[in-house]
Coordinates of C-alpha atoms in Angstrom, one line a residue:
Chain A
M1 CA 20.4 43.9 9.4
Q2 CA 23.5 43.6 11.5
T3 CA 23.1 44.7 15.1
I4 CA 25.9 45.7 17.5
D5 CA 25.1 46.3 21.1
L6 CA 27.6 48.6 22.8
A7 CA 26.5 47.1 26.1
D8 CA 28.3 43.9 24.9
S9 CA 30.8 45.1 22.4
T10 CA 33.6 47.7 22.8
L11 CA 33.6 50.9 20.8
R12 CA 36.9 50.0 19.1
A13 CA 35.5 46.6 17.9
L14 CA 32.4 48.3 16.6
N15 CA 34.4 51.0 14.6
K16 CA 36.8 48.4 13.3
T17 CA 33.9 46.2 12.0
L18 CA 32.3 49.2 10.3
Y19 CA 35.5 50.5 8.9
A20 CA 36.3 47.0 7.4
Q21 CA 33.2 47.1 5.2
S22 CA 34.1 47.2 1.5
E23 CA 32.6 49.1 -1.4
T24 CA 30.7 46.0 -2.4
T25 CA 29.7 44.6 1.0
N26 CA 26.3 43.0 1.1
Q27 CA 26.0 43.9 4.8
T28 CA 24.6 47.3 4.1
Q29 CA 22.2 47.8 7.1
W30 CA 23.7 48.2 10.6
E31 CA 22.0 49.0 13.9
I32 CA 23.9 50.2 17.0
L33 CA 22.3 49.8 20.4
N34 CA 23.1 51.5 23.8
P35 CA 25.3 54.3 22.5
K36 CA 24.9 56.0 25.9
G37 CA 26.7 59.1 24.8
A38 CA 30.0 57.3 23.8
H39 CA 32.5 59.2 21.8
A40 CA 33.5 58.7 18.2
I41 CA 30.8 56.2 17.2
A42 CA 30.8 55.3 13.5
C43 CA 33.8 57.4 12.7
G44 CA 35.8 57.2 9.5
L45 CA 33.3 55.1 7.6
D46 CA 34.2 54.6 3.9
A47 CA 31.5 52.3 2.3
P48 CA 28.0 52.8 1.1
I49 CA 26.3 51.3 4.2
E50 CA 23.5 52.7 6.4
V51 CA 24.2 52.8 10.2
T52 CA 21.4 53.6 12.6
V53 CA 22.4 54.6 16.1
R54 CA 19.5 54.1 18.6
G55 CA 20.0 56.7 21.2
S56 CA 22.2 59.7 21.9
T57 CA 25.9 60.0 21.0
G58 CA 28.9 61.9 22.5
Y59 CA 31.7 63.7 20.8
Y60 CA 32.6 63.3 17.1
C61 CA 29.9 60.8 15.9
A62 CA 30.2 60.0 12.2
G63 CA 33.3 62.1 11.8
M64 CA 35.2 62.0 8.5
N65 CA 32.3 60.1 7.0
Q66 CA 32.6 59.0 3.3
K67 CA 29.7 57.4 1.4
A68 CA 27.9 56.0 4.4
T69 CA 24.5 57.2 5.8
V70 CA 24.4 57.5 9.6
N71 CA 21.1 58.0 11.4
I72 CA 21.1 59.1 15.1
T73 CA 17.7 58.6 16.7
G74 CA 18.6 60.7 19.8
S75 CA 20.8 63.8 20.1
A76 CA 24.4 64.2 19.1
G77 CA 27.3 65.6 21.1
P78 CA 30.0 68.1 20.0
G79 CA 31.5 67.8 16.6
V80 CA 29.0 65.5 14.9
A81 CA 29.9 64.7 11.2
E82 CA 33.1 66.8 11.6
N83 CA 35.1 66.9 8.4
M84 CA 32.5 64.8 6.5
M85 CA 33.6 64.1 2.9
S86 CA 30.4 62.6 1.4
G87 CA 27.4 60.6 2.4
K88 CA 24.6 61.6 4.8
V89 CA 24.1 62.1 8.5
V90 CA 20.6 62.6 10.0
I91 CA 20.0 63.5 13.6
D92 CA 16.5 63.2 15.0
G93 CA 17.2 65.3 18.1
D94 CA 19.5 68.2 18.7
A95 CA 23.2 68.6 17.9
S96 CA 25.8 70.2 20.2
Q97 CA 28.5 72.6 19.2
Y98 CA 30.4 72.6 15.9
A99 CA 28.2 70.2 14.0
G100 CA 29.5 69.6 10.5
A101 CA 32.7 71.6 11.2
T102 CA 35.1 71.7 8.3
G103 CA 32.9 69.3 6.3
H104 CA 34.0 68.9 2.6
G105 CA 30.8 67.3 1.2
G106 CA 27.7 65.2 1.9
L107 CA 24.6 66.3 3.7
L108 CA 24.1 66.8 7.4
V109 CA 20.4 67.0 8.6
I110 CA 19.6 68.1 12.2
K111 CA 15.9 67.7 12.9
G112 CA 16.1 69.6 16.2
N113 CA 18.3 72.5 17.1
A114 CA 22.0 72.9 16.6
S115 CA 24.2 74.6 19.2
S116 CA 27.0 77.2 18.7
R117 CA 29.5 77.1 15.8
C118 CA 27.4 75.0 13.5
G119 CA 29.2 74.6 10.1
I120 CA 32.3 76.4 11.3
S121 CA 34.9 76.5 8.5
M122 CA 32.6 74.3 6.3
K123 CA 34.3 73.5 2.9
G124 CA 31.5 72.2 0.7
I125 CA 29.2 70.3 3.0
D126 CA 25.4 71.0 3.0
I127 CA 23.8 71.4 6.4
V128 CA 20.0 71.6 6.9
V129 CA 18.8 72.4 10.5
H130 CA 15.0 72.1 11.0
G131 CA 15.2 74.2 14.3
N132 CA 17.6 77.0 15.4
I133 CA 21.3 77.4 15.4
G134 CA 23.6 79.0 18.0
H135 CA 26.1 81.8 18.0
M136 CA 29.2 82.0 15.6
S137 CA 27.7 79.5 13.2
A138 CA 29.3 79.3 9.7
F139 CA 32.4 81.2 11.1
M140 CA 34.9 81.3 8.2
A141 CA 32.6 79.1 6.1
Q142 CA 34.3 78.5 2.8
S143 CA 31.7 76.8 0.6
G144 CA 28.6 74.7 0.7
N145 CA 25.1 75.5 2.0
L146 CA 23.8 76.1 5.5
V147 CA 20.0 76.0 5.7
V148 CA 18.3 77.0 8.9
C149 CA 14.5 76.6 9.2
G150 CA 14.4 78.4 12.5
D151 CA 16.5 81.3 13.9
A152 CA 20.2 81.9 14.0
G153 CA 22.2 83.2 17.0
D154 CA 24.8 86.0 17.2
A155 CA 27.6 86.6 14.7
L156 CA 26.2 84.4 11.8
G157 CA 28.8 83.9 9.0
D158 CA 31.6 85.9 10.6
S159 CA 34.5 86.2 8.2
C160 CA 32.9 83.8 5.8
Y161 CA 34.0 83.1 2.3
E162 CA 31.8 81.7 -0.4
A163 CA 29.4 79.5 1.6
R164 CA 25.7 80.2 1.1
L165 CA 23.7 80.8 4.3
F166 CA 19.9 80.5 4.2
V167 CA 17.8 81.4 7.3
R168 CA 14.0 81.3 7.5
G169 CA 13.6 82.9 10.9
K170 CA 15.4 85.8 12.7
V171 CA 19.2 86.3 12.8
K172 CA 20.2 87.7 16.1
S173 CA 23.2 89.4 14.6
L174 CA 25.5 89.1 11.5
G175 CA 29.2 88.5 12.0
T176 CA 31.9 90.7 10.5
D177 CA 31.7 90.9 6.7
C178 CA 28.5 88.9 6.4
E179 CA 25.6 90.5 4.7
Q180 CA 22.1 89.8 3.4
K181 CA 22.0 88.8 -0.3
E182 CA 19.5 88.7 -3.1
M183 CA 17.6 85.4 -3.6
R184 CA 17.9 84.5 -7.2
P185 CA 16.2 81.6 -9.0
E186 CA 19.3 79.4 -8.7
H187 CA 19.2 79.8 -4.9
I188 CA 15.5 78.8 -4.8
A189 CA 16.5 75.7 -6.9
I190 CA 19.3 74.8 -4.4
L191 CA 17.0 75.3 -1.4
T192 CA 14.1 73.3 -3.0
E193 CA 16.4 70.3 -3.5
L194 CA 18.1 70.5 -0.1
L195 CA 14.8 70.9 1.8
A196 CA 13.3 68.0 0.0
E197 CA 16.3 65.8 0.7
A198 CA 16.2 66.8 4.3
G199 CA 12.5 66.1 4.7
S200 CA 11.5 69.6 5.6
D201 CA 8.2 71.1 4.3
A202 CA 9.5 74.7 4.7
R203 CA 9.0 76.8 1.6
P204 CA 12.1 78.1 -0.1
E205 CA 10.6 81.6 -0.7
E206 CA 10.4 82.1 3.1
F207 CA 14.2 82.1 3.4
T208 CA 16.7 85.0 3.4
R209 CA 20.2 84.4 1.9
Y210 CA 23.3 85.7 3.6
G211 CA 26.9 85.5 2.4
S212 CA 30.3 87.3 2.3
A213 CA 30.4 91.0 1.6
R214 CA 34.0 90.2 0.4
T215 CA 35.5 93.2 2.1
L216 CA 38.1 91.1 4.0
Y217 CA 39.4 89.3 0.9
N218 CA 42.1 91.9 0.3
F219 CA 44.2 94.0 2.6
D220 CA 42.7 97.5 3.0
V221 CA 45.4 100.1 3.6
D222 CA 43.0 102.1 5.8
N223 CA 43.3 99.3 8.3
A224 CA 47.1 99.5 8.5
G225 CA 46.9 101.4 11.8
A226 CA 45.1 98.5 13.4
Y227 CA 48.1 96.2 13.2
Chain B
M1 CA 39.5 69.9 30.5
C2 CA 37.5 69.0 33.6
G3 CA 34.3 67.2 34.3
I4 CA 31.3 68.6 36.2
V5 CA 28.2 66.7 37.4
G6 CA 25.3 68.1 39.4
L7 CA 22.1 66.6 40.7
F8 CA 19.2 68.5 42.3
L9 CA 16.4 66.2 43.5
K10 CA 12.8 67.2 43.3
D11 CA 11.6 63.8 44.4
K12 CA 12.3 63.3 48.1
S13 CA 12.2 59.5 47.8
L14 CA 15.5 59.7 45.8
E15 CA 17.4 61.4 48.6
P16 CA 18.9 58.2 50.1
Q17 CA 20.4 57.5 46.6
L18 CA 21.9 60.9 46.0
G19 CA 25.4 59.9 46.9
A20 CA 25.2 56.7 44.8
M21 CA 23.8 58.6 41.7
L22 CA 26.4 61.4 42.0
T23 CA 29.3 58.9 42.5
S24 CA 28.4 57.0 39.3
M25 CA 28.1 60.3 37.4
L26 CA 31.5 61.4 38.8
I27 CA 33.3 58.2 37.9
T28 CA 31.9 58.5 34.3
M29 CA 33.7 61.8 34.0
T30 CA 37.1 60.3 35.0
D31 CA 38.7 60.8 31.6
R32 CA 37.8 64.5 31.6
G33 CA 39.7 64.9 34.9
P34 CA 41.7 62.0 36.4
D35 CA 44.0 64.0 38.7
S36 CA 41.7 65.0 41.5
A37 CA 38.0 64.9 42.4
G38 CA 35.6 66.5 44.8
I39 CA 32.0 66.6 45.8
A40 CA 29.8 69.1 47.6
I41 CA 26.8 67.5 49.2
Y42 CA 23.8 69.3 50.8
K43 CA 22.5 67.1 53.5
G44 CA 19.8 69.2 55.0
E45 CA 20.0 71.2 58.2
T46 CA 19.9 70.3 61.9
A47 CA 18.1 73.1 63.9
G48 CA 20.5 75.3 65.8
K49 CA 23.6 73.6 64.4
T50 CA 26.2 74.4 61.7
K51 CA 29.1 72.5 60.2
L52 CA 32.7 72.9 59.4
V53 CA 34.5 70.4 57.3
V54 CA 38.3 70.3 57.8
Q55 CA 41.0 68.5 56.0
S56 CA 44.4 67.3 57.2
D57 CA 47.4 65.6 55.5
T58 CA 48.1 63.9 58.9
P59 CA 44.6 63.0 60.1
Q60 CA 45.7 60.4 62.7
T61 CA 47.5 63.1 64.7
D62 CA 45.4 66.1 63.8
F63 CA 42.0 64.6 64.5
A64 CA 43.0 62.7 67.7
G65 CA 41.2 64.5 70.5
L66 CA 40.2 67.4 68.3
D67 CA 36.6 67.4 69.4
S68 CA 37.3 67.4 73.1
A69 CA 40.0 70.1 72.7
L70 CA 37.6 72.3 70.6
K71 CA 34.7 71.6 73.1
K72 CA 36.7 73.4 75.8
Q73 CA 37.0 76.6 73.6
I74 CA 33.5 77.1 72.3
E75 CA 29.9 76.8 73.6
G76 CA 27.4 74.2 72.9
G77 CA 29.5 71.1 72.3
V78 CA 31.1 69.5 69.3
K79 CA 30.2 66.4 67.3
M80 CA 33.0 65.1 65.1
K81 CA 32.8 62.6 62.3
V82 CA 36.1 61.6 60.7
K83 CA 36.1 60.5 57.0
D84 CA 39.6 59.7 55.8
T85 CA 41.5 63.0 55.6
H86 CA 38.4 65.0 56.3
A87 CA 36.4 65.6 59.5
V88 CA 32.9 67.1 59.9
L89 CA 32.6 69.2 63.0
E90 CA 29.0 69.9 64.0
I91 CA 28.8 72.8 66.3
K92 CA 26.2 75.3 67.7
A93 CA 25.0 77.7 64.9
S94 CA 26.4 80.8 66.7
Q95 CA 29.9 79.3 67.2
G96 CA 31.1 79.2 63.6
D97 CA 33.6 82.1 63.9
A98 CA 34.7 81.1 67.4
A99 CA 35.4 77.6 66.2
R100 CA 37.5 78.8 63.2
A101 CA 39.5 81.0 65.5
A102 CA 40.0 78.2 68.0
L103 CA 41.1 75.8 65.2
K104 CA 43.8 78.2 64.1
T105 CA 45.6 77.8 67.4
L106 CA 44.6 74.2 68.2
R107 CA 45.6 72.7 64.8
P108 CA 47.3 75.4 62.7
T109 CA 47.8 73.2 59.6
L110 CA 44.1 72.1 59.3
R111 CA 42.4 73.4 56.1
I112 CA 38.8 74.4 56.1
M113 CA 37.0 72.7 53.2
S114 CA 33.6 74.1 53.8
R115 CA 31.3 75.9 56.3
G116 CA 27.6 76.0 56.3
D117 CA 24.5 74.5 57.9
S118 CA 23.8 71.9 55.2
L119 CA 27.0 71.8 52.9
E120 CA 29.8 69.3 53.2
I121 CA 32.7 69.4 50.8
Y122 CA 35.1 66.5 50.3
K123 CA 38.0 66.7 47.9
E124 CA 41.3 65.0 47.3
V125 CA 44.0 64.2 44.8
G126 CA 43.6 60.9 42.9
L127 CA 41.3 59.1 40.5
P128 CA 37.6 60.0 41.1
K129 CA 36.8 56.4 41.9
N130 CA 39.4 56.3 44.6
V131 CA 38.4 59.6 46.0
A132 CA 34.8 58.6 46.1
D133 CA 35.7 55.3 47.9
R134 CA 37.8 57.1 50.5
F135 CA 34.9 59.2 51.6
G136 CA 32.2 56.7 51.1
L137 CA 30.4 59.1 48.8
H138 CA 28.0 56.5 47.4
K139 CA 26.4 56.0 50.8
M140 CA 25.7 59.7 51.4
T141 CA 22.2 61.0 51.4
G142 CA 21.1 64.6 50.6
T143 CA 18.9 67.0 48.7
H144 CA 21.4 68.0 46.1
G145 CA 25.1 67.9 45.2
I146 CA 27.8 68.9 42.8
G147 CA 30.9 66.9 41.8
H148 CA 34.0 67.8 39.9
T149 CA 36.8 65.8 38.2
R150 CA 40.0 67.8 37.6
M151 CA 42.5 67.9 34.8
A152 CA 44.8 70.7 36.0
T153 CA 45.9 73.3 33.5
E154 CA 46.5 76.5 35.5
S155 CA 48.1 75.4 38.8
A156 CA 49.4 72.5 40.8
V157 CA 47.6 69.2 41.5
T158 CA 46.9 69.6 45.2
T159 CA 44.0 69.1 47.6
M160 CA 43.5 72.8 47.8
G161 CA 43.6 73.1 44.0
A162 CA 40.7 70.5 43.7
H163 CA 37.1 71.7 43.4
P164 CA 34.5 72.5 44.8
F165 CA 35.6 75.8 46.4
N166 CA 33.6 77.1 49.3
T167 CA 32.6 80.7 48.4
G168 CA 30.4 81.6 51.4
D169 CA 28.3 79.8 54.0
D170 CA 26.6 76.9 52.3
Q171 CA 27.9 78.1 48.9
C172 CA 30.3 76.4 46.6
L173 CA 31.7 76.7 43.1
V174 CA 33.1 74.2 40.5
H175 CA 34.6 75.2 37.2
N176 CA 35.5 73.8 33.8
G177 CA 37.7 76.1 31.9
S178 CA 40.6 78.5 32.6
L179 CA 40.5 82.1 33.7
S180 CA 43.1 84.3 32.0
N181 CA 42.9 87.4 34.2
H182 CA 43.2 85.6 37.5
N183 CA 46.6 87.0 38.5
S184 CA 45.5 90.7 38.3
L185 CA 42.2 89.9 39.9
R186 CA 43.9 88.0 42.7
R187 CA 46.1 91.0 43.4
K188 CA 43.0 93.3 43.4
L189 CA 41.0 91.0 45.7
R190 CA 43.9 90.6 48.1
R191 CA 44.2 94.4 48.4
E192 CA 40.5 94.4 49.2
G193 CA 41.2 92.0 52.1
V194 CA 39.9 88.8 50.5
H195 CA 41.8 85.7 51.6
I196 CA 43.1 83.7 48.7
E197 CA 45.3 80.7 49.5
T198 CA 46.6 79.3 46.2
E199 CA 47.7 80.2 42.7
N200 CA 44.7 78.5 41.4
D201 CA 42.4 80.4 38.9
T202 CA 39.2 78.9 40.1
E203 CA 39.9 79.9 43.7
V204 CA 40.1 83.5 42.4
G205 CA 36.7 83.0 40.7
A206 CA 35.3 81.8 44.0
A207 CA 36.9 84.6 45.9
Y208 CA 35.4 87.1 43.3
L209 CA 31.9 85.8 44.0
T210 CA 32.5 86.0 47.8
W211 CA 33.8 89.5 47.5
R212 CA 30.8 90.6 45.4
M213 CA 28.4 89.1 47.9
M214 CA 30.3 90.7 50.8
H215 CA 29.4 94.0 49.1
G216 CA 25.7 93.2 49.0
A217 CA 25.2 91.4 45.7
T218 CA 23.0 88.3 45.6
L219 CA 24.6 85.1 44.2
G220 CA 22.6 85.7 41.0
E221 CA 24.0 89.2 40.7
A222 CA 27.5 88.1 41.4
L223 CA 27.3 85.5 38.7
Q224 CA 25.9 88.0 36.3
S225 CA 28.7 90.5 36.9
S226 CA 31.3 87.6 36.6
L227 CA 30.4 87.6 32.9
D228 CA 31.9 91.1 32.6
D229 CA 34.8 90.8 35.1
L230 CA 36.2 87.3 34.5
D231 CA 38.2 86.8 31.3
G232 CA 38.6 83.3 30.0
F233 CA 36.6 80.2 29.5
F234 CA 34.2 78.9 32.1
T235 CA 31.3 76.7 32.7
F236 CA 30.5 77.4 36.4
V237 CA 28.1 75.3 38.6
V238 CA 27.4 76.9 41.9
G239 CA 25.7 75.2 44.9
T240 CA 23.5 77.0 47.4
K241 CA 21.6 75.8 50.4
D242 CA 18.4 75.5 48.4
G243 CA 19.6 74.5 45.0
F244 CA 22.2 75.1 42.2
G245 CA 23.0 77.5 39.5
V246 CA 24.8 77.3 36.1
V247 CA 26.5 80.0 34.0
R248 CA 28.7 79.7 30.9
D249 CA 30.9 82.4 29.4
P250 CA 29.7 84.1 26.2
I251 CA 31.9 81.9 24.0
A252 CA 30.6 78.7 25.7
C253 CA 33.1 76.3 24.3
K254 CA 33.2 74.3 27.6
P255 CA 30.5 71.7 27.3
A256 CA 27.3 71.5 29.4
V257 CA 24.3 69.3 29.2
M258 CA 21.2 69.5 31.4
A259 CA 18.4 67.0 31.9
E260 CA 15.1 67.6 33.8
T261 CA 12.3 65.2 34.8
D262 CA 9.6 65.4 37.5
Q263 CA 12.2 63.8 39.8
Y264 CA 15.4 65.8 39.3
V265 CA 17.4 68.4 37.5
A266 CA 20.8 67.1 36.4
F267 CA 24.0 68.7 35.0
G268 CA 26.8 66.9 33.2
S269 CA 29.8 68.1 31.1
E270 CA 28.7 65.4 28.8
Y271 CA 25.5 63.4 28.2
R272 CA 27.4 60.3 29.1
A273 CA 27.4 61.3 32.7
L274 CA 23.6 61.3 32.7
V275 CA 22.8 58.1 31.0
D276 CA 22.2 56.0 34.1
L277 CA 19.7 58.4 35.8
P278 CA 16.2 57.1 36.1
G279 CA 13.9 58.1 33.3
I280 CA 16.7 59.8 31.3
E281 CA 15.1 58.5 28.0
Q282 CA 12.0 60.6 28.7
A283 CA 13.9 63.6 30.2
R284 CA 14.0 67.0 28.7
V285 CA 17.7 67.3 27.6
W286 CA 19.2 70.6 26.5
E287 CA 22.3 72.8 26.6
P288 CA 22.3 75.9 28.8
E289 CA 22.6 79.1 26.7
P290 CA 25.9 81.1 26.9
A291 CA 26.0 84.2 29.2
T292 CA 22.8 83.2 30.9
V293 CA 22.4 82.6 34.6
Y294 CA 20.2 79.7 35.5
F295 CA 19.0 78.6 39.0
W296 CA 17.0 75.7 40.4
S297 CA 15.9 76.1 43.9
H298 CA 13.8 74.2 46.4
N299 CA 12.4 77.6 47.3
A300 CA 10.9 78.6 44.0
A301 CA 10.4 77.8 40.4
P302 CA 13.5 78.2 38.2
T303 CA 14.5 81.8 37.9
S304 CA 17.4 83.7 36.3
T305 CA 18.2 85.3 39.7
E306 CA 18.5 83.4 42.9
K307 CA 15.9 84.7 45.4
A308 CA 17.2 82.8 48.3
A309 CA 20.8 84.0 48.0

């Protein structure tokens, strides 16, 4: 285990060290102490290493992650795992706004609650939130799965494309062009796998699926007057 | 982008450290707002007295003999404490209006930063650390306080454009965000007779709250109606004699983190601002909900409407 204490080391030195790890590095376990809400911790990783941040992080932790696993033992600030490509990010506490935004792949697990705009414009990432999510989540979500074990805030899935949204609790309101969908066996299979991987004991049958009503995909001449 | 910090003490034993704690929080928020900084500090009341804090660009000449000149024009004496470009004038409680009228003729260029029994506002252009040093903020004691670091977007970098803004006796407002309907609202409020000095958007927000309260709204009600009448982005923190309040616009893209322990309630634009507070590891930390008015008061348990206002 390699330990870097941000009380002694600069953030730039830390990120440079982590970024320098190669595909075949034998230093696969890293621990970061005293994050104290600093920005952009463990950003741009590109190696199969596991980084554990002991404490809470500020903006953009684990952004653009590829292959790495990043664990945050506290809460995460805005834009955690933004544009993640692959790998896994696990937050023990809560996540602030736009968690997992524009993510292309990998798995983001939030054990507490996520704030507004969770999974905004997601493009293939899987997100599992053990608690609740805030308003405008999955706005313009293109693909991937957003799984919410608690409740969702206002305007869920507004203008979404083909992302699958699963909510166990209540949805305060659905966004434009987002509708409830049928749960088919393939969805139960996806949920079963994601919940297991995210360490949740919620039962897949308790979830409702939401997705695009696909009415915004093509121009509707009846709306011409609105432009 | 701007930075906001706030600290409301439940534990009286921390009061001597309020200035030091707020100063450290404020300096942490420097990269959210390096052009100006300000602080509103509530120091408790002296029976029968009230305070005016005034600012001058030429303090050597303006503050020289100001107390003795003012003493001749109002009842009950004047105690003046000069801190850099600011001076705190402690006067008899009934003499607030008389003192303001007298100052207009005695020193026409003085600006009134704050008025109230407990509140003192200090703000200037410059790096938050330098502003804090000039006023000796870290040595100040008090029951609660609010700080702001400014990165100007809507108007010029001037002392009067810095936050906090005094909205009424013992009340102040700080803002992170930008209001988009401030020009039309400024015209409307000026027609209603509300004094607005600058082209700053937040001053209009503050004037709006003052105007609503002039017409009988409580601060809680004024904040609630601001959600309908103010267009734009905002996280507001307001200070009152007894505590502070927080409200965010419905979109809530301007960040806000709160922490509460048995000793304090703290506000920060980022968690970073809170990390050196005692017991932060065990604190309840959360984000205030959008379009929801919160208050913490020494008078009562947290409520969604301020009873004292």
